[in-house]
C-alpha positions as MATLAB code, in Angstrom:
seq = 'MTVAPEPLIVAESPEPVELDVFAPEPQRRWTVLLRLLLAVPQLIAVWLLQVAGTVVVIVGWFGALVLGRLPEWCGELLRSILAYEVRVVSYVLLLVDVYPPFTFDTAPVTYPVRVWFPAPTGLNRLAVLFRFLLALPMLVVTNLLYAGWSTVALIVWLVTLILGRQPRPLFEASAAGLRIHARTMAYFLLLTPAYPWGLFGDRAPASEQAPVSPTRPLLVSTAGRVLVVVFLILGIIADVTSTTVSSTDNDDDTSSEIVAHSAR';
ca = [
     119.692  141.135   96.687;
     116.993  140.359   98.859;
     113.975  142.742   99.105;
     112.069  142.918  102.963;
     108.580  142.178  102.660;
     106.648  145.250  103.670;
     105.321  144.858  107.416;
     101.700  144.325  107.386;
      99.689  147.450  108.886;
      96.553  146.738  111.480;
      93.602  147.961  109.880;
      91.721  151.133  111.738;
      88.431  149.097  110.444;
      88.830  146.088  109.914;
      86.603  143.943  107.380;
      84.437  141.476  109.001;
      84.305  137.834  107.746;
      80.859  137.571  104.927;
      78.016  134.780  104.055;
      76.383  134.213  101.468;
      73.619  131.679  101.853;
      71.527  131.375   98.545;
      68.630  129.197   99.577;
      66.722  126.981   97.120;
      63.154  126.499   97.168;
      61.841  124.233   97.660;
      64.151  121.413   99.043;
      63.623  118.146   98.385;
      61.567  116.491  101.622;
      63.140  112.838  101.478;
      66.669  114.783  102.041;
      64.786  116.663  104.948;
      63.662  113.594  105.930;
      67.180  111.879  106.721;
      69.466  115.016  106.789;
      70.838  113.653  109.921;
      71.607  110.562  108.490;
      73.068  112.183  105.315;
      75.228  114.728  107.406;
      77.205  111.624  109.522;
      80.225  111.658  106.922;
      80.700  115.057  106.745;
      79.933  115.829  110.538;
      83.009  112.874  110.730;
      85.127  115.111  108.897;
      84.536  118.269  110.369;
      85.973  116.574  113.894;
      88.962  115.514  112.192;
      89.274  119.304  110.971;
      88.529  120.514  114.241;
      91.472  118.038  115.457;
      93.772  118.846  113.440;
      92.843  122.291  113.169;
      93.241  122.848  117.187;
      97.055  122.325  116.963;
      97.186  125.092  113.957;
      95.832  127.598  116.127;
      98.061  127.010  119.052;
     101.370  127.121  116.409;
      99.657  130.190  115.191;
      98.841  131.853  118.209;
     102.687  131.642  119.248;
     103.713  132.757  115.362;
     101.240  135.699  115.707;
     102.562  136.694  119.041;
     106.278  137.199  117.476;
     105.393  137.998  113.833;
     102.255  140.025  114.925;
     100.435  138.517  112.062;
      99.339  134.807  111.663;
     101.888  132.910  109.748;
     100.682  132.209  106.030;
     100.104  128.849  106.064;
      98.184  128.832  109.634;
      95.516  131.077  107.876;
      95.277  129.385  104.835;
      94.530  126.005  106.599;
      92.140  127.445  109.441;
      90.311  129.592  106.676;
      89.786  126.353  104.492;
      88.455  124.184  107.995;
      86.425  127.243  109.293;
      84.705  127.516  105.300;
      84.287  123.569  105.351;
      82.759  123.687  108.380;
      80.115  126.644  107.938;
      79.138  124.509  105.308;
      78.351  121.205  106.489;
      76.538  123.341  109.487;
      74.808  125.365  107.099;
      73.442  121.870  105.856;
      72.800  120.221  108.843;
      70.584  123.365  110.102;
      68.331  123.128  106.370;
      69.682  126.535  105.420;
      70.541  124.344  102.148;
      69.532  121.456  100.405;
      72.317  120.811   98.380;
      74.914  118.141   99.565;
      78.388  120.007  100.993;
      81.283  119.122   98.775;
      84.080  117.348  100.387;
      86.634  120.397   99.597;
      88.824  122.793  100.925;
      87.932  125.288   99.084;
      86.797  128.651  100.653;
      84.011  129.314   98.360;
      83.263  126.638   95.580;
      80.890  128.478   93.135;
      78.580  125.459   92.793;
      78.233  125.434   96.175;
      75.336  127.800   97.439;
      76.734  129.044  100.962;
      79.765  131.127  100.602;
      82.344  132.326  103.472;
      83.894  135.164  101.966;
      87.368  136.190  104.444;
      88.838  139.464  104.515;
      92.303  140.104  103.422;
      95.019  138.939  106.029;
      96.187  142.300  108.224;
      98.527  142.712  111.195;
      97.249  141.527  114.643;
      98.103  143.766  117.530;
     100.025  141.614  119.660;
      98.075  142.138  123.265;
      94.850  141.009  121.383;
      96.485  137.788  120.344;
      97.451  137.456  123.948;
      94.088  137.501  125.394;
      92.166  136.425  122.193;
      90.390  133.740  124.331;
      89.452  135.948  127.029;
      87.646  138.840  124.231;
      86.591  135.960  122.535;
      84.626  134.298  125.592;
      81.485  136.475  125.128;
      80.896  136.007  121.876;
      81.589  132.100  121.947;
      78.853  131.846  124.941;
      76.905  133.657  122.575;
      77.028  131.375  119.504;
      76.722  128.327  122.232;
      73.655  129.481  123.212;
      72.255  129.735  120.529;
      72.977  126.620  118.829;
      71.731  124.782  122.044;
      68.793  127.143  121.937;
      68.374  126.032  117.884;
      69.040  122.373  119.255;
      66.043  122.224  121.713;
      63.888  123.421  118.745;
      65.317  120.984  116.149;
      62.645  118.745  115.829;
      59.927  121.660  115.210;
      62.008  122.880  112.504;
      62.820  119.400  111.026;
      58.932  119.166  111.012;
      57.882  122.693  109.716;
      60.364  122.064  107.174;
      59.283  118.725  105.729;
      55.874  119.310  105.622;
      56.189  122.968  103.715;
      59.385  121.570  101.765;
      61.232  124.843  103.029;
      62.301  127.079  105.809;
      59.626  129.909  106.305;
      61.155  133.185  105.775;
      62.239  134.285  109.765;
      63.133  130.955  110.388;
      65.629  130.653  107.977;
      66.882  134.608  108.689;
      67.393  133.878  112.476;
      69.318  130.490  111.020;
      71.340  132.366  108.905;
      72.292  135.209  111.198;
      73.431  132.428  113.911;
      75.147  131.008  111.212;
      76.988  134.399  110.467;
      78.327  135.243  113.744;
      79.235  131.561  114.569;
      81.864  132.436  111.632;
      82.756  135.671  112.838;
      83.190  134.663  116.209;
      85.539  131.666  114.975;
      87.522  133.345  112.120;
      88.087  136.381  115.339;
      89.403  133.498  117.913;
      91.558  131.496  114.980;
      92.888  134.999  114.442;
      92.140  135.392  110.838;
      90.658  139.292  111.740;
      90.982  141.347  114.003;
      87.207  142.501  113.717;
      85.462  141.850  116.831;
      82.468  140.014  115.954;
      79.086  141.533  115.697;
      75.723  141.417  113.612;
      73.584  138.951  115.566;
      70.520  140.567  114.312;
      71.177  141.303  110.757;
      72.439  144.314  108.886;
      70.767  147.708  108.186;
      69.338  148.300  105.277;
      71.402  149.864  102.484;
      71.116  153.835  101.477;
      71.059  153.159   97.940;
      68.827  151.006   95.790;
      71.708  147.982   94.681;
      70.150  145.012   94.650;
      72.003  142.247   97.792;
      74.193  139.964   96.885;
      72.429  137.217   98.381;
      69.432  136.615  100.937;
      72.329  137.164  103.416;
      74.862  139.676  102.034;
      73.921  142.166  103.270;
      71.393  140.077  105.890;
      67.963  141.745  106.586;
      66.714  140.056  109.289;
      63.116  140.907  109.983;
      61.082  141.615  113.723;
      59.970  138.004  113.419;
      63.526  136.910  112.709;
      64.689  139.046  115.740;
      62.226  137.591  117.786;
      63.212  133.972  116.898;
      67.380  134.976  117.560;
      65.941  136.130  121.231;
      63.591  132.780  121.690;
      66.682  130.779  120.561;
      68.847  132.727  123.362;
      66.289  132.141  125.981;
      66.144  128.012  125.263;
      69.709  128.142  125.057;
      70.159  129.756  128.653;
      67.600  127.379  130.014;
      68.992  124.658  128.709;
      72.144  125.312  129.838;
      70.936  125.546  133.723;
      68.567  123.106  133.496;
      71.923  120.427  132.261;
      73.965  122.253  134.806;
      71.476  121.673  137.511;
      70.613  118.324  136.626;
      74.735  117.726  136.485;
      74.813  119.028  140.054;
      71.742  117.084  141.138;
      72.963  113.615  139.986;
      76.731  114.380  141.798;
      75.011  115.239  144.803;
      73.199  112.227  144.941;
      76.406  110.065  144.078;
      77.872  111.277  146.719;
      75.273  110.560  148.658;
      74.779  107.174  147.518;
      78.809  106.662  148.369;
      78.225  108.032  152.020;
      75.115  105.575  152.904;
      77.395  102.426  151.342;
      80.592  103.808  153.411;
      77.982  104.205  157.020;
      76.719  100.685  155.930;
      80.512   98.814  156.166;
];
């Protein structure tokens, strides 16, 4: 006699994705100098995984609508892809010096960046149906954060190269951006019903218990929070500027076509 599995229950207070980053100090300057070049193979691997992950997300979305949960195989694969991406991004952001391993393990014990996913739980079908719209505000925020960080990437790179490490406020701001990215993508990929939060870090714990890592709990100083705001503002400026330039180029192309047509 086959026993039917118990239905998953949607948690009242779903747990978010947690992030451990054990930052080594100091970093090797030659790896900082060649960081982008060294990261190229990893970035190619991330792109290929994201392409494959797109198909899995679509299948998982339909599955979650029918079952009220993400199919197990979809969840396992998407967790592995997201964890891999987070490790590579942390390396590019100069948060860690250790080269990311080519592994699908979600939390390899030998790597200083580990992503901890909550246990699979039931999903609200209505929230699944409108998941993209629900996640859109935080997707915009994370994109603006990375756009803003990219505008000062050269400065970050020079500071890290000269000092051999990231200044603490910069580490906090970069880690906060990485964690909100991981939480946003986990929500978007249906890996958790927990809406992403914690852009400016966590509250200080009431107890004197030692932190698990520099990012769990993530305590962001005033200087770190200011940098997060600066990244957001720079991202908005970069987005507006690129939109304006694109619009201007389109207008110029249209004007050129009109002039050429008139000349005929």
